[in-house]
Amino acid sequence: MKIAKLMLSACIAALALVSCNKEEGISVKGEYKSLNIEIANLFMTKAQGDMIPDGTTVTLNEFRIFLFAVDQLKNTATQADGSAAAYTFTSATNEIQYHFVDPSVNKVVAIANLDLTADQWAAIDTYSEVQALKLQIAAQQNPDALALYAESGLVQDQNAAQHDPDNHQNLITNVFKATINFVPRVSRFELDGFAIGFNAENPLYNRITIHQVALNNYYPVTVLYNGVEEGALAGCDPANATAAIAYLQNNDRASWSFDKESISFDRPAASAEAVSYVTKNLAKPIYYHIFSSTTAPQLMLHVETTGVDGAVSSTYIYTKNFNGPQGAITEFQEGKIYRMNFQGTAGSGDGDIPINEEDIDQLGKCLDITVTVDDWNVILVTPEF
């Protein structure tokens, strides 16, 4: 799958039917709560973007908010005029306010970009039904439609007391707040090129061609609310050459899980360097979304080599480890971007995978890959005319 520049378009701007503006001075009487919900990681920016880094934003489209009580049943909030509040937002600010919230409500759940029908949404009446929602990794490869989840408890807001509209001498103090952080349930593997090292002494190949990049060892299903994976890992045993080659040749695999390329690297002219690196960037970076897990996914490369004797052969290599600043990465966290990175002077920088020709000398050779880790951001885009 090829990456496009991502610009988070969470067009959320007008909650006329679902919220009350603080400036309206509407307050809550009796046991009912007034509830302010803040989306903490929703950043305001203009339509053209204020230097949002390419590839580090995620789109927030339609999202829904549920209020659950201690009995885990869904509750409704009410606007100041007594009308029932809707729960679907296609436009809003990053702060939402409800009045006349049932005093038993103690949890806020927000779900974005989940492709359910109106009937399926309406059928969610309990928190346990939220917990039963699942995600398929095949449906989480579009960066503009990643499912997002957030939940929060309620905390009394001591600084948000409001005047009783019937008696301005009285203060209403049962104002509560909840802060939610939208998180995608995936992490992203991203690479933008390769750096191939050719040895000055004992050369092996005159040309190395990469024909395919494939994802291996990943979970196909996860639970939306907690991100816990389910089912067996998809892929093959890369240490089994027969199984690995069959896997790479299987065109019935999920189409998002592999990319066919034809990138050739030729041995450079004689150099004083012990190893001379040839670097090539992809026309568009490749990325794969995976559900976060403690089992390391793998990248497999189908490689064709032309030896110094002219002999042409086909083989594959796969990743052994992914290394970060603190050593080997054993758990891939949701909401993180893992960019392949070459440490050293060779290569173009941020996303190149370094391969020495000796790595290809043995069938199924393992690679140690160094990565840099970035956070995804959720960005609110406000149109400017």
Tab-separated table of N, CA and C in Angstrom, residues 74-207:
chain	number	residue	atom	x	y	z
A	74	LYS	N	-26.835	2.844	28.582
A	74	LYS	CA	-26.699	4.122	27.899
A	74	LYS	C	-27.720	5.107	28.438
A	75	ASN	N	-27.281	6.358	28.645
A	75	ASN	CA	-28.175	7.399	29.126
A	75	ASN	C	-28.227	8.535	28.122
A	76	THR	N	-29.265	9.326	28.215
A	76	THR	CA	-29.390	10.486	27.343
A	76	THR	C	-29.204	11.750	28.146
A	77	ALA	N	-28.564	12.708	27.521
A	77	ALA	CA	-28.478	14.042	28.110
A	77	ALA	C	-29.563	14.900	27.479
A	78	THR	N	-29.845	16.043	28.079
A	78	THR	CA	-30.897	16.920	27.587
A	78	THR	C	-30.353	18.328	27.444
A	79	GLN	N	-30.793	19.001	26.411
A	79	GLN	CA	-30.406	20.388	26.236
A	79	GLN	C	-31.217	21.284	27.167
A	80	ALA	N	-30.804	22.539	27.206
A	80	ALA	CA	-31.472	23.485	28.104
A	80	ALA	C	-32.937	23.662	27.756
A	81	ASP	N	-33.289	23.491	26.490
A	81	ASP	CA	-34.686	23.667	26.107
A	81	ASP	C	-35.520	22.409	26.325
A	82	GLY	N	-34.896	21.377	26.890
A	82	GLY	CA	-35.611	20.156	27.200
A	82	GLY	C	-35.600	19.114	26.115
A	83	SER	N	-35.032	19.420	24.947
A	83	SER	CA	-34.994	18.442	23.860
A	83	SER	C	-33.895	17.423	24.106
A	84	ALA	N	-34.115	16.217	23.603
A	84	ALA	CA	-33.109	15.166	23.755
A	84	ALA	C	-31.908	15.473	22.872
A	85	ALA	N	-30.711	15.187	23.376
A	85	ALA	CA	-29.486	15.486	22.629
A	85	ALA	C	-29.158	14.365	21.666
A	86	ALA	N	-28.720	14.742	20.475
A	86	ALA	CA	-28.226	13.753	19.519
A	86	ALA	C	-26.793	13.371	19.892
A	87	TYR	N	-26.312	12.298	19.301
A	87	TYR	CA	-24.995	11.805	19.688
A	87	TYR	C	-24.040	11.681	18.508
A	88	THR	N	-24.471	12.038	17.331
A	88	THR	CA	-23.613	11.928	16.160
A	88	THR	C	-23.094	13.303	15.786
A	89	PHE	N	-21.774	13.405	15.616
A	89	PHE	CA	-21.162	14.680	15.278
A	89	PHE	C	-20.425	14.564	13.956
A	90	THR	N	-20.799	15.407	13.016
A	90	THR	CA	-20.006	15.528	11.806
A	90	THR	C	-19.313	16.878	11.779
A	91	SER	N	-19.675	17.723	12.706
A	91	SER	CA	-18.979	18.993	12.861
A	91	SER	C	-19.149	19.439	14.315
A	92	ALA	N	-18.054	19.919	14.902
A	92	ALA	CA	-18.086	20.312	16.309
A	92	ALA	C	-16.824	21.061	16.649
A	93	THR	N	-16.796	21.681	17.814
A	93	THR	CA	-15.542	22.225	18.328
A	93	THR	C	-14.874	21.123	19.136
A	94	ASN	N	-13.706	21.438	19.705
A	94	ASN	CA	-13.046	20.420	20.508
A	94	ASN	C	-13.540	20.423	21.947
A	95	GLU	N	-14.608	21.161	22.229
A	95	GLU	CA	-15.247	21.096	23.546
A	95	GLU	C	-16.755	20.975	23.352
A	96	ILE	N	-17.355	20.028	24.034
A	96	ILE	CA	-18.777	19.728	23.905
A	96	ILE	C	-19.400	19.834	25.288
A	97	GLN	N	-20.582	20.401	25.366
A	97	GLN	CA	-21.220	20.592	26.673
A	97	GLN	C	-22.642	20.038	26.659
A	98	TYR	N	-22.946	19.225	27.670
A	98	TYR	CA	-24.293	18.694	27.865
A	98	TYR	C	-24.866	19.250	29.168
A	99	HIS	N	-26.196	19.446	29.163
A	99	HIS	CA	-26.910	19.794	30.390
A	99	HIS	C	-27.933	18.702	30.690
A	100	PHE	N	-28.386	18.690	31.937
A	100	PHE	CA	-29.385	17.740	32.390
A	100	PHE	C	-28.940	16.301	32.145
A	101	VAL	N	-27.713	16.025	32.567
A	101	VAL	CA	-27.165	14.672	32.482
A	101	VAL	C	-27.597	13.913	33.729
A	102	ASP	N	-28.074	12.703	33.541
A	102	ASP	CA	-28.523	11.897	34.662
A	102	ASP	C	-27.395	11.753	35.688
A	103	PRO	N	-27.681	11.887	36.978
A	103	PRO	CA	-26.623	11.831	37.996
A	103	PRO	C	-25.894	10.495	38.058
A	104	SER	N	-26.495	9.442	37.497
A	104	SER	CA	-25.833	8.137	37.543
A	104	SER	C	-24.761	7.972	36.473
A	105	VAL	N	-24.689	8.903	35.514
A	105	VAL	CA	-23.693	8.794	34.442
A	105	VAL	C	-22.289	8.960	35.021
A	106	ASN	N	-21.410	8.006	34.703
A	106	ASN	CA	-20.039	8.079	35.220
A	106	ASN	C	-18.981	7.767	34.168
A	107	LYS	N	-19.396	7.593	32.906
A	107	LYS	CA	-18.422	7.247	31.875
A	107	LYS	C	-18.831	7.860	30.539
A	108	VAL	N	-17.837	8.413	29.837
A	108	VAL	CA	-18.028	8.937	28.484
A	108	VAL	C	-17.228	8.066	27.526
A	109	VAL	N	-17.871	7.632	26.452
A	109	VAL	CA	-17.206	6.849	25.410
A	109	VAL	C	-17.373	7.587	24.091
A	110	ALA	N	-16.285	7.750	23.351
A	110	ALA	CA	-16.332	8.390	22.033
A	110	ALA	C	-15.731	7.441	21.005
A	111	ILE	N	-16.423	7.267	19.880
A	111	ILE	CA	-15.987	6.365	18.810
A	111	ILE	C	-16.057	7.127	17.496
A	112	ALA	N	-14.980	7.090	16.742
A	112	ALA	CA	-14.943	7.810	15.465
A	112	ALA	C	-14.609	6.858	14.327
A	113	ASN	N	-15.153	7.182	13.172
A	113	ASN	CA	-14.787	6.517	11.908
A	113	ASN	C	-15.091	5.024	11.904
A	114	LEU	N	-16.084	4.611	12.638
A	114	LEU	CA	-16.464	3.202	12.645
A	114	LEU	C	-17.638	3.025	11.693
A	115	ASP	N	-17.464	2.166	10.710
A	115	ASP	CA	-18.435	2.038	9.628
A	115	ASP	C	-19.573	1.100	10.031
A	116	LEU	N	-20.509	1.637	10.804
A	116	LEU	CA	-21.693	0.884	11.197
A	116	LEU	C	-22.931	1.524	10.579
A	117	THR	N	-23.956	0.727	10.379
A	117	THR	CA	-25.217	1.270	9.887
A	117	THR	C	-25.946	1.988	11.015
A	118	ALA	N	-26.957	2.766	10.655
A	118	ALA	CA	-27.745	3.469	11.669
A	118	ALA	C	-28.393	2.486	12.635
A	119	ASP	N	-28.853	1.361	12.117
A	119	ASP	CA	-29.468	0.352	12.984
A	119	ASP	C	-28.452	-0.259	13.938
A	120	GLN	N	-27.245	-0.488	13.456
A	120	GLN	CA	-26.209	-1.057	14.323
A	120	GLN	C	-25.823	-0.081	15.431
A	121	TRP	N	-25.727	1.201	15.104
A	121	TRP	CA	-25.448	2.192	16.144
A	121	TRP	C	-26.586	2.225	17.161
A	122	ALA	N	-27.813	2.218	16.659
A	122	ALA	CA	-28.967	2.311	17.555
A	122	ALA	C	-29.082	1.115	18.483
A	123	ALA	N	-28.506	-0.022	18.064
A	123	ALA	CA	-28.599	-1.238	18.872
A	123	ALA	C	-27.654	-1.228	20.066
A	124	ILE	N	-26.738	-0.266	20.118
A	124	ILE	CA	-25.790	-0.196	21.233
A	124	ILE	C	-26.461	0.505	22.402
A	125	ASP	N	-26.819	-0.276	23.416
A	125	ASP	CA	-27.503	0.260	24.591
A	125	ASP	C	-26.702	0.109	25.876
A	126	THR	N	-25.656	-0.702	25.850
A	126	THR	CA	-24.880	-0.966	27.055
A	126	THR	C	-23.388	-0.864	26.771
A	127	TYR	N	-22.632	-0.648	27.827
A	127	TYR	CA	-21.176	-0.587	27.702
A	127	TYR	C	-20.608	-1.929	27.244
A	128	SER	N	-21.223	-3.027	27.658
A	128	SER	CA	-20.753	-4.343	27.241
A	128	SER	C	-20.896	-4.522	25.727
A	129	GLU	N	-21.891	-3.867	25.128
A	129	GLU	CA	-22.040	-3.937	23.674
A	129	GLU	C	-20.960	-3.122	22.972
A	130	VAL	N	-20.508	-2.057	23.598
A	130	VAL	CA	-19.338	-1.340	23.081
A	130	VAL	C	-18.107	-2.241	23.152
A	131	GLN	N	-17.969	-2.942	24.273
A	131	GLN	CA	-16.811	-3.827	24.447
A	131	GLN	C	-16.791	-4.976	23.444
A	132	ALA	N	-17.928	-5.280	22.851
A	132	ALA	CA	-18.000	-6.391	21.899
A	132	ALA	C	-17.630	-5.979	20.477
A	133	LEU	N	-17.427	-4.684	20.223
A	133	LEU	CA	-17.117	-4.228	18.868
A	133	LEU	C	-15.707	-4.663	18.472
A	134	LYS	N	-15.557	-5.151	17.239
A	134	LYS	CA	-14.273	-5.662	16.731
A	134	LYS	C	-13.834	-4.863	15.507
A	135	LEU	N	-12.551	-4.890	15.255
A	135	LEU	CA	-11.977	-4.270	14.062
A	135	LEU	C	-11.233	-5.318	13.247
A	136	GLN	N	-11.336	-5.216	11.928
A	136	GLN	CA	-10.571	-6.051	11.008
A	136	GLN	C	-9.411	-5.217	10.467
A	137	ILE	N	-8.211	-5.783	10.468
A	137	ILE	CA	-7.046	-5.000	10.039
A	137	ILE	C	-7.141	-4.603	8.575
A	138	ALA	N	-7.804	-5.411	7.754
A	138	ALA	CA	-7.944	-5.072	6.337
A	138	ALA	C	-8.717	-3.769	6.158
A	139	ALA	N	-9.614	-3.463	7.086
A	139	ALA	CA	-10.417	-2.247	6.995
A	139	ALA	C	-9.731	-1.052	7.647
A	140	GLN	N	-8.521	-1.247	8.167
A	140	GLN	CA	-7.799	-0.184	8.867
A	140	GLN	C	-6.543	0.250	8.115
A	141	GLN	N	-6.537	0.087	6.806
A	141	GLN	CA	-5.366	0.461	6.018
A	141	GLN	C	-5.489	1.841	5.388
A	142	ASN	N	-6.699	2.408	5.387
A	142	ASN	CA	-6.895	3.742	4.834
A	142	ASN	C	-6.665	4.775	5.933
A	143	PRO	N	-5.626	5.595	5.829
A	143	PRO	CA	-5.339	6.545	6.910
A	143	PRO	C	-6.410	7.605	7.082
A	144	ASP	N	-7.292	7.752	6.099
A	144	ASP	CA	-8.369	8.724	6.219
A	144	ASP	C	-9.622	8.127	6.841
A	145	ALA	N	-9.559	6.869	7.240
A	145	ALA	CA	-10.751	6.229	7.810
A	145	ALA	C	-10.394	5.288	8.950
A	146	LEU	N	-9.388	5.638	9.728
A	146	LEU	CA	-8.996	4.789	10.850
A	146	LEU	C	-10.004	4.917	11.987
A	147	ALA	N	-10.435	3.791	12.528
A	147	ALA	CA	-11.314	3.821	13.692
A	147	ALA	C	-10.555	4.403	14.880
A	148	LEU	N	-11.207	5.277	15.614
A	148	LEU	CA	-10.617	5.916	16.786
A	148	LEU	C	-11.504	5.655	17.994
A	149	TYR	N	-10.881	5.537	19.157
A	149	TYR	CA	-11.642	5.231	20.372
A	149	TYR	C	-11.102	6.075	21.521
A	150	ALA	N	-12.017	6.461	22.403
A	150	ALA	CA	-11.618	7.175	23.618
A	150	ALA	C	-12.697	6.966	24.669
A	151	GLU	N	-12.287	6.901	25.931
A	151	GLU	CA	-13.251	6.883	27.027
A	151	GLU	C	-12.662	7.582	28.234
A	152	SER	N	-13.549	8.049	29.100
A	152	SER	CA	-13.091	8.785	30.271
A	152	SER	C	-14.147	8.707	31.361
A	153	GLY	N	-13.681	8.768	32.599
A	153	GLY	CA	-14.583	8.950	33.714
A	153	GLY	C	-14.927	10.424	33.865
A	154	LEU	N	-15.783	10.742	34.837
A	154	LEU	CA	-16.201	12.116	35.090
A	154	LEU	C	-15.547	12.628	36.366
A	155	VAL	N	-15.084	13.881	36.314
A	155	VAL	CA	-14.466	14.531	37.465
A	155	VAL	C	-15.210	15.830	37.725
A	156	GLN	N	-15.538	16.090	38.988
A	156	GLN	CA	-16.236	17.331	39.299
A	156	GLN	C	-15.314	18.516	39.039
A	157	ASP	N	-15.852	19.507	38.331
A	157	ASP	CA	-15.077	20.685	37.959
A	157	ASP	C	-15.346	21.790	38.978
A	158	GLN	N	-14.413	21.967	39.894
A	158	GLN	CA	-14.598	22.942	40.970
A	158	GLN	C	-14.540	24.384	40.465
A	159	ASN	N	-13.983	24.557	39.274
A	159	ASN	CA	-13.808	25.910	38.734
A	159	ASN	C	-14.907	26.306	37.753
A	160	ALA	N	-15.917	25.450	37.630
A	160	ALA	CA	-16.943	25.711	36.623
A	160	ALA	C	-18.330	25.871	37.237
A	161	ALA	N	-18.390	26.399	38.442
A	161	ALA	CA	-19.701	26.644	39.049
A	161	ALA	C	-20.479	27.655	38.220
A	162	GLN	N	-21.794	27.443	38.119
A	162	GLN	CA	-22.633	28.301	37.289
A	162	GLN	C	-23.754	28.910	38.122
A	163	HIS	N	-24.222	30.068	37.694
A	163	HIS	CA	-25.313	30.740	38.401
A	163	HIS	C	-26.643	30.083	38.070
A	164	ASP	N	-27.469	29.922	39.094
A	164	ASP	CA	-28.830	29.430	38.910
A	164	ASP	C	-29.604	30.490	38.125
A	165	PRO	N	-30.183	30.138	36.961
A	165	PRO	CA	-30.886	31.157	36.159
A	165	PRO	C	-32.116	31.707	36.867
A	166	ASP	N	-32.669	30.958	37.841
A	166	ASP	CA	-33.852	31.434	38.565
A	166	ASP	C	-33.483	32.305	39.760
A	167	ASN	N	-32.273	32.108	40.253
A	167	ASN	CA	-31.823	32.888	41.401
A	167	ASN	C	-30.318	33.069	41.282
A	168	HIS	N	-29.901	34.186	40.782
A	168	HIS	CA	-28.488	34.401	40.494
A	168	HIS	C	-27.637	34.501	41.744
A	169	GLN	N	-28.271	34.488	42.908
A	169	GLN	CA	-27.480	34.478	44.138
A	169	GLN	C	-26.966	33.077	44.436
A	170	ASN	N	-27.545	32.081	43.800
A	170	ASN	CA	-27.147	30.702	44.053
A	170	ASN	C	-26.173	30.219	42.980
A	171	LEU	N	-25.246	29.416	43.399
A	171	LEU	CA	-24.300	28.808	42.459
A	171	LEU	C	-24.607	27.325	42.327
A	172	ILE	N	-24.591	26.842	41.117
A	172	ILE	CA	-24.776	25.422	40.852
A	172	ILE	C	-23.390	24.796	40.713
A	173	THR	N	-23.082	23.844	41.538
A	173	THR	CA	-21.718	23.299	41.563
A	173	THR	C	-21.605	21.892	40.995
A	174	ASN	N	-22.743	21.313	40.578
A	174	ASN	CA	-22.648	19.944	40.069
A	174	ASN	C	-22.283	19.938	38.585
A	175	VAL	N	-21.155	20.571	38.280
A	175	VAL	CA	-20.607	20.617	36.926
A	175	VAL	C	-19.446	19.636	36.859
A	176	PHE	N	-19.504	18.772	35.889
A	176	PHE	CA	-18.483	17.743	35.750
A	176	PHE	C	-17.766	17.888	34.409
A	177	LYS	N	-16.601	17.294	34.308
A	177	LYS	CA	-15.854	17.345	33.053
A	177	LYS	C	-15.264	15.967	32.754
A	178	ALA	N	-15.034	15.753	31.490
A	178	ALA	CA	-14.380	14.527	31.027
A	178	ALA	C	-13.416	14.904	29.916
A	179	THR	N	-12.244	14.320	29.936
A	179	THR	CA	-11.237	14.582	28.913
A	179	THR	C	-10.973	13.302	28.147
A	180	ILE	N	-11.137	13.364	26.828
A	180	ILE	CA	-10.938	12.162	26.016
A	180	ILE	C	-9.806	12.383	25.014
A	181	ASN	N	-9.064	11.334	24.764
A	181	ASN	CA	-7.969	11.336	23.800
A	181	ASN	C	-8.247	10.264	22.754
A	182	PHE	N	-8.488	10.680	21.526
A	182	PHE	CA	-8.725	9.715	20.455
A	182	PHE	C	-7.427	8.999	20.104
A	183	VAL	N	-7.515	7.674	19.991
A	183	VAL	CA	-6.342	6.865	19.651
A	183	VAL	C	-6.721	5.869	18.560
A	184	PRO	N	-5.953	5.797	17.474
A	184	PRO	CA	-6.178	4.706	16.523
A	184	PRO	C	-5.726	3.402	17.138
A	185	ARG	N	-6.356	2.322	16.763
A	185	ARG	CA	-5.995	1.026	17.334
A	185	ARG	C	-4.868	0.347	16.550
A	186	VAL	N	-4.219	1.107	15.691
A	186	VAL	CA	-3.130	0.533	14.903
A	186	VAL	C	-1.848	1.309	15.146
A	187	SER	N	-0.741	0.660	14.828
A	187	SER	CA	0.531	1.346	14.651
A	187	SER	C	0.927	1.178	13.195
A	188	ARG	N	1.839	2.017	12.742
A	188	ARG	CA	2.180	2.009	11.320
A	188	ARG	C	3.663	1.733	11.094
A	189	PHE	N	3.936	0.798	10.192
A	189	PHE	CA	5.284	0.552	9.701
A	189	PHE	C	5.449	1.337	8.407
A	190	GLU	N	6.507	2.101	8.324
A	190	GLU	CA	6.672	2.972	7.170
A	190	GLU	C	8.127	2.954	6.701
A	191	LEU	N	8.328	2.842	5.396
A	191	LEU	CA	9.670	2.918	4.837
A	191	LEU	C	9.627	3.650	3.515
A	192	ASP	N	10.703	4.381	3.219
A	192	ASP	CA	10.696	5.165	1.991
A	192	ASP	C	11.827	4.822	1.039
A	193	GLY	N	12.668	3.860	1.386
A	193	GLY	CA	13.746	3.503	0.468
A	193	GLY	C	14.654	2.436	1.042
A	194	PHE	N	15.709	2.144	0.302
A	194	PHE	CA	16.662	1.109	0.695
A	194	PHE	C	18.077	1.619	0.475
A	195	ALA	N	18.987	1.181	1.325
A	195	ALA	CA	20.411	1.475	1.175
A	195	ALA	C	21.138	0.134	1.112
A	196	ILE	N	21.700	-0.195	-0.038
A	196	ILE	CA	22.381	-1.474	-0.242
A	196	ILE	C	23.887	-1.249	-0.184
A	197	GLY	N	24.565	-2.027	0.675
A	197	GLY	CA	26.007	-1.900	0.821
A	197	GLY	C	26.762	-2.957	0.021
A	198	PHE	N	27.693	-2.516	-0.808
A	198	PHE	CA	28.538	-3.418	-1.602
A	198	PHE	C	29.951	-3.406	-1.020
A	199	ASN	N	30.494	-4.595	-0.782
A	199	ASN	CA	31.809	-4.720	-0.170
A	199	ASN	C	32.921	-4.509	-1.186
A	200	ALA	N	33.988	-3.808	-0.753
A	200	ALA	CA	35.152	-3.627	-1.625
A	200	ALA	C	35.943	-4.928	-1.737
A	201	GLU	N	36.078	-5.643	-0.628
A	201	GLU	CA	36.788	-6.923	-0.632
A	201	GLU	C	35.776	-8.070	-0.680
A	202	ASN	N	36.170	-9.122	-1.376
A	202	ASN	CA	35.309	-10.300	-1.511
A	202	ASN	C	33.895	-9.938	-1.969
A	203	PRO	N	33.781	-9.245	-3.099
A	203	PRO	CA	32.453	-8.856	-3.578
A	203	PRO	C	31.620	-10.079	-3.940
A	204	LEU	N	30.318	-9.975	-3.735
A	204	LEU	CA	29.415	-11.083	-4.014
A	204	LEU	C	28.545	-10.831	-5.241
A	205	TYR	N	28.032	-9.593	-5.379
A	205	TYR	CA	27.044	-9.323	-6.419
A	205	TYR	C	27.392	-8.051	-7.179
A	206	ASN	N	27.021	-8.048	-8.433
A	206	ASN	CA	27.103	-6.835	-9.240
A	206	ASN	C	25.781	-6.080	-9.275
A	207	ARG	N	24.702	-6.810	-9.037
A	207	ARG	CA	23.383	-6.168	-9.017
A	207	ARG	C	22.486	-6.867	-8.009
